Amino acid sequence: MAFAGCLGPDDTYVLSTPYSYAARGVSQTVAKLVKSEAVLHEVALGPGGAYAVLHTSENRQRLSYNNLPEKLKNWLMQDGIVVRDIPSLAITLGTDGAYFAYDNTQVERDSLPSGLERFITDTCLDQNNTWRPEWSPRSVSLGPNGAWVFITQAGTVTWDLRGQNDRLHNILAAPPDPNTKYLITLSPTRPGHFIVIDIGLGHCITDAAFEATPAFRKFSAGFRRSYERDRQEILGRRHSGNGKAFVKELCKVSFDILGSVLNIFGVNCTGCLSALWAPTTPTTYS
């Protein structure tokens, strides 16, 4: 299931599913990609017109970008060619030149809040500067005034919202359903503005003001429709009687959707997928 939900500075956003799309306050290039037949995999919107859009167009994986920090751009590209693994690449852009980017092999970051930087170096990386298996990221987002959220592939969540986002804090602190798998995007400049996408249970949550907008309602409905479609397709293959074909098809599904659906249907994948939520007590790093 390909989708993109990203909040940018102030009231800018990109919301895209196979069934709906919406964009506000973005460049003509980004708006054109959102409205085109391109499949969006990742969107990052930052201050000063900065953006990065990972997409598949004309059967090719591409990266469109503008006004990115030079260090980040050099990490992403060499001689005009993308050298990162696009399917696993994720980028978040913050204020004052802050960013966090990673793929399945490397991580690049700069000007992070001191608490997040210390958390990454002290907890998440080993002596070789590579991710410890239990701390590799699934979702990282930078918010206003030094706020941040870090979610691991195993589901552990650590965050510091600077006391400016009670609704999101309560969501993260609550005991979740075991199948819950959150992706989170924070607005880099607007306190309290966020989107939670639960790829494990197929629903979206946002702040009260944005929740009432037609754009978010269409995005949420489109995401749910895509989730149900993928779940039904996998269920149908599982009962087709062709075990080898079923396994082959499962490999084509995204890691996150696959993990959640396997848990739903009780398929034991211990040792190959880690989809258990293991929330931590919220820790403030300052």
Tab-separated table of C-alpha atoms in Angstrom:
chain	number	residue	atom	x	y	z
A	1	MET	CA	0.000	0.000	0.000
A	2	ALA	CA	1.573	3.290	-1.098
A	3	PHE	CA	0.565	6.402	0.815
A	4	ALA	CA	2.082	9.654	2.037
A	5	GLY	CA	0.978	11.820	4.917
A	6	CYS	CA	3.220	14.778	5.690
A	7	LEU	CA	2.778	18.046	7.572
A	8	GLY	CA	5.011	20.953	6.655
A	9	PRO	CA	5.550	24.425	8.099
A	10	ASP	CA	2.443	26.283	9.256
A	11	ASP	CA	-0.572	24.831	7.400
A	12	THR	CA	1.193	23.063	4.520
A	13	TYR	CA	0.614	19.376	3.930
A	14	VAL	CA	0.604	16.496	1.462
A	15	LEU	CA	-1.945	13.702	1.917
A	16	SER	CA	-2.010	10.936	-0.668
A	17	THR	CA	-3.500	7.443	-0.952
A	18	PRO	CA	-4.436	5.362	-4.019
A	19	TYR	CA	-7.968	6.773	-3.644
A	20	SER	CA	-7.450	10.410	-2.691
A	21	TYR	CA	-4.921	13.202	-2.696
A	22	ALA	CA	-4.638	16.699	-1.291
A	23	ALA	CA	-1.875	19.266	-1.006
A	24	ARG	CA	-1.728	22.758	0.437
A	25	GLY	CA	0.950	25.425	0.375
A	26	VAL	CA	3.455	23.325	-1.576
A	27	SER	CA	5.448	24.123	-4.722
A	28	GLN	CA	4.057	23.498	-8.186
A	29	THR	CA	6.473	20.585	-8.581
A	30	VAL	CA	5.191	18.833	-5.468
A	31	ALA	CA	1.555	19.596	-6.315
A	32	LYS	CA	2.052	18.142	-9.789
A	33	LEU	CA	3.537	14.946	-8.346
A	34	VAL	CA	0.658	14.597	-5.895
A	35	LYS	CA	-1.918	14.933	-8.670
A	36	SER	CA	-0.047	12.750	-11.165
A	37	GLU	CA	0.001	8.980	-11.482
A	38	ALA	CA	3.279	8.854	-9.573
A	39	VAL	CA	3.275	6.542	-6.552
A	40	LEU	CA	4.435	8.558	-3.539
A	41	HIS	CA	6.494	6.650	-0.976
A	42	GLU	CA	7.800	9.438	1.256
A	43	VAL	CA	7.316	13.201	1.462
A	44	ALA	CA	9.258	15.632	3.650
A	45	LEU	CA	8.354	19.332	3.816
A	46	GLY	CA	10.584	21.858	5.541
A	47	PRO	CA	10.962	25.609	6.015
A	48	GLY	CA	12.067	27.861	3.184
A	49	GLY	CA	10.448	25.778	0.459
A	50	ALA	CA	12.557	22.716	1.243
A	51	TYR	CA	11.123	19.365	0.254
A	52	ALA	CA	12.033	15.807	-0.666
A	53	VAL	CA	9.612	13.491	-2.468
A	54	LEU	CA	10.407	9.818	-3.017
A	55	HIS	CA	8.217	8.413	-5.760
A	56	THR	CA	7.872	5.881	-8.550
A	57	SER	CA	7.194	7.408	-11.962
A	58	GLU	CA	7.332	5.670	-15.341
A	59	ASN	CA	8.477	2.473	-13.618
A	60	ARG	CA	11.491	4.218	-12.120
A	61	GLN	CA	12.181	5.144	-8.512
A	62	ARG	CA	12.974	8.822	-8.252
A	63	LEU	CA	13.841	11.531	-5.757
A	64	SER	CA	12.609	15.094	-6.302
A	65	TYR	CA	13.976	17.739	-3.939
A	66	ASN	CA	14.535	21.446	-3.371
A	67	ASN	CA	16.521	23.617	-0.974
A	68	LEU	CA	17.835	20.728	1.104
A	69	PRO	CA	20.838	21.233	3.396
A	70	GLU	CA	24.004	20.676	1.368
A	71	LYS	CA	25.255	17.935	3.656
A	72	LEU	CA	21.990	16.024	3.279
A	73	LYS	CA	21.968	16.486	-0.480
A	74	ASN	CA	25.509	15.119	-0.745
A	75	TRP	CA	24.495	12.096	1.317
A	76	LEU	CA	21.510	11.435	-0.930
A	77	MET	CA	23.182	11.961	-4.303
A	78	GLN	CA	26.537	11.706	-6.056
A	79	ASP	CA	27.083	13.199	-9.504
A	80	GLY	CA	23.338	13.712	-9.842
A	81	ILE	CA	22.534	10.059	-9.109
A	82	VAL	CA	20.642	8.890	-6.020
A	83	VAL	CA	22.918	6.559	-4.068
A	84	ARG	CA	20.540	5.711	-1.247
A	85	ASP	CA	18.126	2.776	-1.073
A	86	ILE	CA	14.892	4.559	-2.008
A	87	PRO	CA	12.423	1.876	-0.777
A	88	SER	CA	13.820	2.139	2.759
A	89	LEU	CA	14.729	5.846	2.677
A	90	ALA	CA	13.003	8.200	5.113
A	91	ILE	CA	13.599	11.919	5.682
A	92	THR	CA	12.277	14.431	8.188
A	93	LEU	CA	13.068	18.147	7.966
A	94	GLY	CA	13.013	20.444	10.982
A	95	THR	CA	13.752	24.101	11.638
A	96	ASP	CA	17.147	25.820	11.741
A	97	GLY	CA	18.735	23.293	9.392
A	98	ALA	CA	17.768	20.239	11.446
A	99	TYR	CA	17.107	16.994	9.610
A	100	PHE	CA	17.147	13.239	10.102
A	101	ALA	CA	17.450	10.773	7.204
A	102	TYR	CA	18.140	7.056	7.007
A	103	ASP	CA	17.892	4.020	4.773
A	104	ASN	CA	18.569	0.355	5.470
A	105	THR	CA	22.326	0.883	5.625
A	106	GLN	CA	23.166	4.378	6.897
A	107	VAL	CA	21.906	7.379	8.827
A	108	GLU	CA	22.529	11.083	8.227
A	109	ARG	CA	21.513	13.851	10.631
A	110	ASP	CA	22.365	17.389	11.651
A	111	SER	CA	21.326	20.054	14.163
A	112	LEU	CA	19.011	17.701	16.063
A	113	PRO	CA	17.586	18.642	19.463
A	114	SER	CA	20.221	17.777	22.046
A	115	GLY	CA	17.982	15.222	23.747
A	116	LEU	CA	17.315	13.335	20.527
A	117	GLU	CA	20.986	13.396	19.526
A	118	ARG	CA	22.029	12.008	22.887
A	119	PHE	CA	19.306	9.348	22.758
A	120	ILE	CA	20.507	8.210	19.325
A	121	THR	CA	24.206	8.117	20.189
A	122	ASP	CA	23.819	6.620	23.676
A	123	THR	CA	21.034	4.115	23.015
A	124	CYS	CA	20.413	3.434	19.329
A	125	LEU	CA	23.873	3.198	17.745
A	126	ASP	CA	26.670	0.764	18.515
A	127	GLN	CA	30.405	1.509	18.576
A	128	ASN	CA	30.535	1.155	14.781
A	129	ASN	CA	27.880	3.856	14.378
A	130	THR	CA	25.335	1.340	13.061
A	131	TRP	CA	21.855	0.690	14.406
A	132	ARG	CA	21.473	-1.769	17.221
A	133	PRO	CA	18.870	-4.267	15.908
A	134	GLU	CA	16.281	-3.446	18.557
A	135	TRP	CA	16.660	0.317	18.011
A	136	SER	CA	16.524	0.732	14.227
A	137	PRO	CA	13.931	3.412	13.368
A	138	ARG	CA	10.516	2.940	11.827
A	139	SER	CA	9.388	6.566	12.163
A	140	VAL	CA	11.174	9.738	13.274
A	141	SER	CA	9.691	13.227	13.217
A	142	LEU	CA	10.911	16.682	14.239
A	143	GLY	CA	8.464	19.230	15.649
A	144	PRO	CA	8.563	22.848	16.811
A	145	ASN	CA	10.715	24.145	19.645
A	146	GLY	CA	12.832	21.006	19.830
A	147	ALA	CA	9.967	18.484	19.944
A	148	TRP	CA	10.563	15.007	18.515
A	149	VAL	CA	9.239	11.443	18.311
A	150	PHE	CA	11.326	8.316	17.642
A	151	ILE	CA	9.660	4.929	16.987
A	152	THR	CA	11.690	1.767	16.452
A	153	GLN	CA	10.867	-1.108	14.114
A	154	ALA	CA	10.058	-3.155	17.226
A	155	GLY	CA	7.543	-0.537	18.339
A	156	THR	CA	9.375	1.148	21.201
A	157	VAL	CA	8.436	4.822	21.355
A	158	THR	CA	10.505	7.606	22.882
A	159	TRP	CA	9.437	11.224	22.667
A	160	ASP	CA	9.795	14.743	23.962
A	161	LEU	CA	6.944	17.025	22.888
A	162	ARG	CA	8.134	19.946	25.016
A	163	GLY	CA	4.778	20.021	26.819
A	164	GLN	CA	3.032	21.363	23.708
A	165	ASN	CA	1.013	18.403	22.445
A	166	ASP	CA	-1.147	16.830	25.148
A	167	ARG	CA	-3.333	14.860	22.740
A	168	LEU	CA	-0.391	13.140	21.061
A	169	HIS	CA	1.302	12.575	24.410
A	170	ASN	CA	-1.796	10.769	25.681
A	171	ILE	CA	-1.933	8.610	22.537
A	172	LEU	CA	1.703	7.584	22.890
A	173	ALA	CA	1.462	7.000	26.641
A	174	ALA	CA	-1.692	4.846	26.484
A	175	PRO	CA	-1.364	1.031	26.438
A	176	PRO	CA	-1.962	0.186	22.752
A	177	ASP	CA	-3.442	-2.766	20.952
A	178	PRO	CA	-0.628	-5.313	20.348
A	179	ASN	CA	-1.118	-4.924	16.580
A	180	THR	CA	-0.738	-1.153	16.639
A	181	LYS	CA	2.136	0.144	14.491
A	182	TYR	CA	2.404	3.914	14.401
A	183	LEU	CA	3.971	6.265	11.884
A	184	ILE	CA	3.964	9.896	13.030
A	185	THR	CA	4.431	13.241	11.333
A	186	LEU	CA	4.739	16.478	13.296
A	187	SER	CA	4.466	19.954	11.864
A	188	PRO	CA	7.964	21.433	12.179
A	189	THR	CA	6.595	24.849	13.175
A	190	ARG	CA	3.051	24.511	14.546
A	191	PRO	CA	2.724	23.200	18.132
A	192	GLY	CA	0.082	20.528	18.626
A	193	HIS	CA	-0.280	19.734	14.913
A	194	PHE	CA	0.326	16.057	14.086
A	195	ILE	CA	-0.866	12.982	12.213
A	196	VAL	CA	-0.633	9.426	13.531
A	197	ILE	CA	-0.978	6.704	10.880
A	198	ASP	CA	-1.576	3.261	12.356
A	199	ILE	CA	-0.436	0.818	9.678
A	200	GLY	CA	-1.177	-2.096	11.980
A	201	LEU	CA	-4.886	-1.412	12.494
A	202	GLY	CA	-5.567	0.782	9.469
A	203	HIS	CA	-6.654	4.116	10.881
A	204	CYS	CA	-5.401	7.694	11.276
A	205	ILE	CA	-5.536	10.183	14.148
A	206	THR	CA	-4.810	13.898	14.161
A	207	ASP	CA	-5.363	17.018	16.234
A	208	ALA	CA	-8.928	18.227	16.735
A	209	ALA	CA	-8.702	21.172	14.334
A	210	PHE	CA	-7.286	19.178	11.413
A	211	GLU	CA	-9.585	16.238	12.100
A	212	ALA	CA	-12.567	18.293	10.928
A	213	THR	CA	-11.082	19.201	7.534
A	214	PRO	CA	-12.305	17.504	4.333
A	215	ALA	CA	-8.690	16.857	3.293
A	216	PHE	CA	-7.929	14.769	6.372
A	217	ARG	CA	-11.254	12.943	6.258
A	218	LYS	CA	-10.638	11.893	2.651
A	219	PHE	CA	-7.087	10.841	3.476
A	220	SER	CA	-8.221	8.791	6.461
A	221	ALA	CA	-10.981	7.098	4.437
A	222	GLY	CA	-8.605	6.417	1.526
A	223	PHE	CA	-5.978	4.948	3.825
A	224	ARG	CA	-8.562	2.698	5.485
A	225	ARG	CA	-9.863	1.545	2.106
A	226	SER	CA	-6.330	0.684	0.958
A	227	TYR	CA	-5.644	-1.178	4.178
A	228	GLU	CA	-8.814	-3.269	3.864
A	229	ARG	CA	-8.100	-3.999	0.198
A	230	ASP	CA	-4.607	-5.272	0.951
A	231	ARG	CA	-5.831	-7.315	3.890
A	232	GLN	CA	-8.551	-8.982	1.815
A	233	GLU	CA	-6.098	-9.739	-0.998
A	234	ILE	CA	-3.716	-11.439	1.397
A	235	LEU	CA	-6.535	-13.352	3.063
A	236	GLY	CA	-7.703	-14.549	-0.356
A	237	ARG	CA	-4.229	-15.753	-1.280
A	238	ARG	CA	-3.891	-17.519	2.037
A	239	HIS	CA	-7.008	-19.565	1.302
A	240	SER	CA	-6.149	-20.183	-2.346
A	241	GLY	CA	-4.504	-23.499	-1.491
A	242	ASN	CA	-1.262	-22.604	-3.231
A	243	GLY	CA	1.138	-22.145	-0.352
A	244	LYS	CA	4.200	-21.366	-2.475
A	245	ALA	CA	2.378	-18.753	-4.513
A	246	PHE	CA	1.009	-17.220	-1.333
A	247	VAL	CA	4.460	-16.891	0.221
A	248	LYS	CA	5.833	-15.407	-2.991
A	249	GLU	CA	3.071	-12.802	-3.096
A	250	LEU	CA	3.529	-11.951	0.571
A	251	CYS	CA	7.124	-10.974	-0.125
A	252	LYS	CA	5.869	-8.210	-2.394
A	253	VAL	CA	3.887	-6.545	0.382
A	254	SER	CA	5.584	-3.832	2.410
A	255	PHE	CA	7.341	-4.980	5.573
A	256	ASP	CA	5.101	-2.988	7.857
A	257	ILE	CA	1.793	-4.020	6.311
A	258	LEU	CA	3.004	-7.612	6.109
A	259	GLY	CA	3.930	-7.705	9.766
A	260	SER	CA	0.603	-6.322	10.924
A	261	VAL	CA	-1.471	-8.604	8.696
A	262	LEU	CA	0.478	-11.708	9.704
A	263	ASN	CA	-0.268	-10.861	13.315
A	264	ILE	CA	-3.951	-10.363	12.509
A	265	PHE	CA	-4.231	-13.841	11.025
A	266	GLY	CA	-2.069	-15.507	13.630
A	267	VAL	CA	0.758	-16.589	11.346
A	268	ASN	CA	3.806	-17.275	13.501
A	269	CYS	CA	6.720	-15.311	12.104
A	270	THR	CA	8.839	-15.138	15.234
A	271	GLY	CA	12.421	-14.423	14.325
A	272	CYS	CA	11.685	-12.841	10.947
A	273	LEU	CA	9.281	-10.039	11.829
A	274	SER	CA	9.107	-7.991	14.978
A	275	ALA	CA	5.727	-6.312	15.164
A	276	LEU	CA	5.192	-6.188	18.906
A	277	TRP	CA	4.566	-2.830	20.522
A	278	ALA	CA	6.879	-2.269	23.449
A	279	PRO	CA	6.209	1.246	24.693
A	280	THR	CA	8.674	2.827	27.038
A	281	THR	CA	8.065	5.287	29.785
A	282	PRO	CA	8.336	8.715	28.116
A	283	THR	CA	11.849	9.998	28.617
A	284	THR	CA	12.781	13.647	28.331
A	285	TYR	CA	16.258	14.330	26.997
A	286	SER	CA	17.211	17.955	27.389
